[in-house]
Amino acid sequence: MRDVRTGEMHRVVDRLRRIPVSVRRFAVTPERAFENYRLDAGVLAACTRAGLPHVYDGDVPLFDDYDLTNLSLYLRLRSPGWAVMRYWAAVLTRPAGEQRRYQLDYRPVCPTPGHPGECEFLCCTPGGGELVVRGRGDGSNVLASVGVDLYNDWPPLPASLVELIEEIADIEFFRLPDGIKRDLDFMLREKIGDCLGIARYLAEHGAQRGLPTRTVFGLIVAPPYSTPHFWAEVAVEGRWVPVDPGLIQGMASWGILPPGWPLDQSPGALLSGLTSRHGFAVSHRGIAATVSFPTRVPPAEAAVPLSRSRVAGASTVGGADG
């Protein structure tokens, strides 16, 4: 490994070692680590020597998926996920005032297979709506399809929220397991935070400063698949404006956005909110369901647009998710 890459590897492994072992799930083989994250045997061996947590299944080392995600991103390896993020950057760097339209499919998986009859899913849709669909929930069927219009004409954030963002500018964006991602004490102590922790901090402390803020769960919308994500929103000029300094800091650190990209610039051109009430997109008779979101840019005549007031990126204050 090159010296600069080796130094970054040691720095990231040191950060990862601060995450409690109890929240890890060791299930990724070296073969899958290369396939998904471009972490080859030499890099994995160097990370292991540096202290990367792992276990053995016989002679095969097993690693945590979140650890490998973070290593791949901070080492700037050209993984499939890194390539998708290049599209995110291309959207964020486009001129202001553009509108982009996407077609978003829902492919849910039943969390309780084997029950009689067909599955019934409650889907959260862009802008805070809900849709009940029925069918076979094996992940191969598109059970719902909606159009999404996203915009990049966002007003400046309130000065007090910009100050709040500056106060947590030293927190690095890391993907964290469910058992630790919402722990604000851990985030502030160790200076690493997931999207949910950062969003919660901004929403809670923004409200303490008298700002209308909230935490939103939704999607980073991009072909070929949209990605579940949390972020904060603040009401400005009658609109809920997405705020996500963690994602911006991460993309700049991973070599995807230019260095120095403003942390207070809204990435709303990528974000479509589904709900501010919980952290899942689809449920099956009250149980959260796994779902994938195939995403494409549709022909103009095939699009199924949502009105501007129903799109999370442009939802009006006091709407369905307010």
Coordinates of C-alpha atoms in Angstrom, one line a residue, residues 108-257:
P108 CA -40.7 -5.5 -0.8
V109 CA -39.8 -8.8 1.0
C110 CA -42.3 -10.3 3.4
P111 CA -40.8 -10.4 7.0
T112 CA -43.1 -13.3 8.0
P113 CA -43.1 -15.7 5.0
G114 CA -45.3 -18.7 5.0
H115 CA -48.6 -17.0 6.1
P116 CA -51.8 -17.8 4.3
G117 CA -52.9 -15.6 1.5
E118 CA -51.1 -12.8 -0.3
C119 CA -48.9 -10.2 1.4
E120 CA -50.3 -6.8 2.3
F121 CA -47.8 -4.0 2.5
L122 CA -48.2 -0.4 3.7
C123 CA -45.7 1.7 1.7
C124 CA -44.6 5.2 2.7
T125 CA -44.5 7.3 -0.5
P126 CA -42.6 10.6 -1.3
G127 CA -44.0 13.6 0.5
G128 CA -45.4 11.7 3.5
G129 CA -48.2 9.7 1.8
E130 CA -49.1 6.1 2.3
L131 CA -50.2 3.3 -0.2
V132 CA -51.5 -0.2 0.5
V133 CA -50.5 -2.8 -2.0
R134 CA -51.0 -6.6 -2.1
G135 CA -49.1 -9.3 -3.8
R136 CA -46.2 -11.8 -3.5
G137 CA -43.6 -10.4 -1.3
D138 CA -40.4 -12.2 -2.4
G139 CA -38.5 -9.2 -3.5
S140 CA -38.8 -9.9 -7.2
N141 CA -42.1 -8.2 -7.8
V142 CA -42.7 -4.5 -8.3
L143 CA -45.7 -3.9 -6.1
A144 CA -45.8 -0.1 -6.3
S145 CA -44.3 2.5 -8.7
V146 CA -44.4 6.3 -8.2
G147 CA -42.9 9.3 -9.9
V148 CA -40.7 11.7 -8.0
D149 CA -39.8 15.2 -9.0
L150 CA -36.7 16.7 -7.3
Y151 CA -35.5 20.3 -7.3
N152 CA -32.3 22.1 -6.4
D153 CA -33.5 25.6 -5.8
W154 CA -33.1 25.8 -2.0
P155 CA -33.2 28.9 0.2
P156 CA -30.2 29.7 2.5
L157 CA -30.4 28.1 6.0
P158 CA -31.1 30.2 9.1
A159 CA -27.9 31.6 10.7
S160 CA -28.6 29.8 13.9
L161 CA -28.7 26.5 12.1
V162 CA -25.5 27.2 10.2
E163 CA -23.9 27.9 13.6
L164 CA -25.2 24.5 14.8
I165 CA -23.7 22.8 11.8
E166 CA -20.3 24.5 12.5
E167 CA -20.4 23.2 16.0
I168 CA -20.4 19.5 14.8
A169 CA -18.1 20.0 11.8
D170 CA -15.5 17.8 13.5
I171 CA -17.8 14.8 13.5
E172 CA -16.9 12.4 10.6
F173 CA -19.6 10.6 8.7
F174 CA -19.3 6.8 9.3
R175 CA -21.9 4.1 8.5
L176 CA -22.8 2.7 11.9
P177 CA -24.7 -0.4 13.0
D178 CA -28.3 -0.1 14.3
G179 CA -27.2 -0.7 17.8
I180 CA -25.1 2.5 18.0
K181 CA -26.2 4.9 15.2
R182 CA -28.8 6.8 17.3
D183 CA -26.4 7.1 20.3
L184 CA -25.7 10.9 20.5
D185 CA -23.3 10.5 23.5
F186 CA -21.2 8.1 21.5
M187 CA -21.2 10.4 18.5
L188 CA -20.1 13.5 20.4
R189 CA -17.5 11.6 22.4
E190 CA -15.9 9.7 19.5
K191 CA -16.5 12.3 16.8
I192 CA -18.0 9.8 14.4
G193 CA -21.7 9.8 13.5
D194 CA -24.2 8.1 11.2
C195 CA -26.9 9.9 9.2
L196 CA -29.5 9.2 11.9
G197 CA -27.4 10.5 14.8
I198 CA -26.4 13.7 13.0
A199 CA -30.0 14.3 11.8
R200 CA -31.3 13.8 15.4
Y201 CA -28.8 16.2 16.8
L202 CA -29.6 18.9 14.3
A203 CA -33.4 18.5 14.7
E204 CA -33.3 18.4 18.5
H205 CA -30.8 21.2 19.0
G206 CA -32.4 23.3 16.3
A207 CA -35.7 23.0 18.1
Q208 CA -34.0 24.1 21.3
R209 CA -33.0 27.3 19.4
G210 CA -36.5 28.0 18.4
L211 CA -36.2 26.6 14.8
P212 CA -39.0 24.4 13.2
T213 CA -36.9 21.3 12.6
R214 CA -37.5 17.6 12.2
T215 CA -35.8 14.3 11.4
V216 CA -36.8 12.7 8.1
F217 CA -36.4 9.1 6.8
G218 CA -36.4 8.7 3.0
L219 CA -34.3 8.0 0.0
I220 CA -31.2 9.3 -1.8
V221 CA -32.8 9.0 -5.2
A222 CA -30.5 7.9 -8.1
P223 CA -30.4 5.1 -10.7
P224 CA -30.1 2.2 -10.7
Y225 CA -31.2 1.9 -7.0
S226 CA -32.2 4.5 -4.5
T227 CA -30.7 4.3 -1.0
P228 CA -32.5 4.6 2.4
H229 CA -31.2 7.5 4.4
F230 CA -32.0 9.9 7.4
W231 CA -31.5 13.7 7.4
A232 CA -32.8 16.8 9.1
E233 CA -35.1 19.4 7.7
V234 CA -35.8 23.0 8.7
A235 CA -38.7 25.1 7.7
V236 CA -37.6 28.1 5.6
E237 CA -40.0 30.4 3.6
G238 CA -42.8 27.9 3.9
R239 CA -40.8 24.9 2.7
W240 CA -39.0 22.0 4.5
V241 CA -35.4 22.3 3.5
P242 CA -33.2 19.2 3.7
V243 CA -30.0 19.6 5.8
D244 CA -27.3 16.9 5.8
P245 CA -23.7 18.1 6.7
G246 CA -22.7 14.5 7.4
L247 CA -23.4 13.3 3.9
I248 CA -21.6 16.3 2.4
Q249 CA -18.5 15.9 4.7
G250 CA -18.4 12.2 3.8
M251 CA -18.6 12.7 0.1
A252 CA -15.8 15.3 0.2
S253 CA -13.6 13.0 2.3
W254 CA -14.2 10.1 -0.1
G255 CA -13.1 12.2 -3.1
I256 CA -16.6 12.4 -4.5
L257 CA -17.3 16.1 -3.9

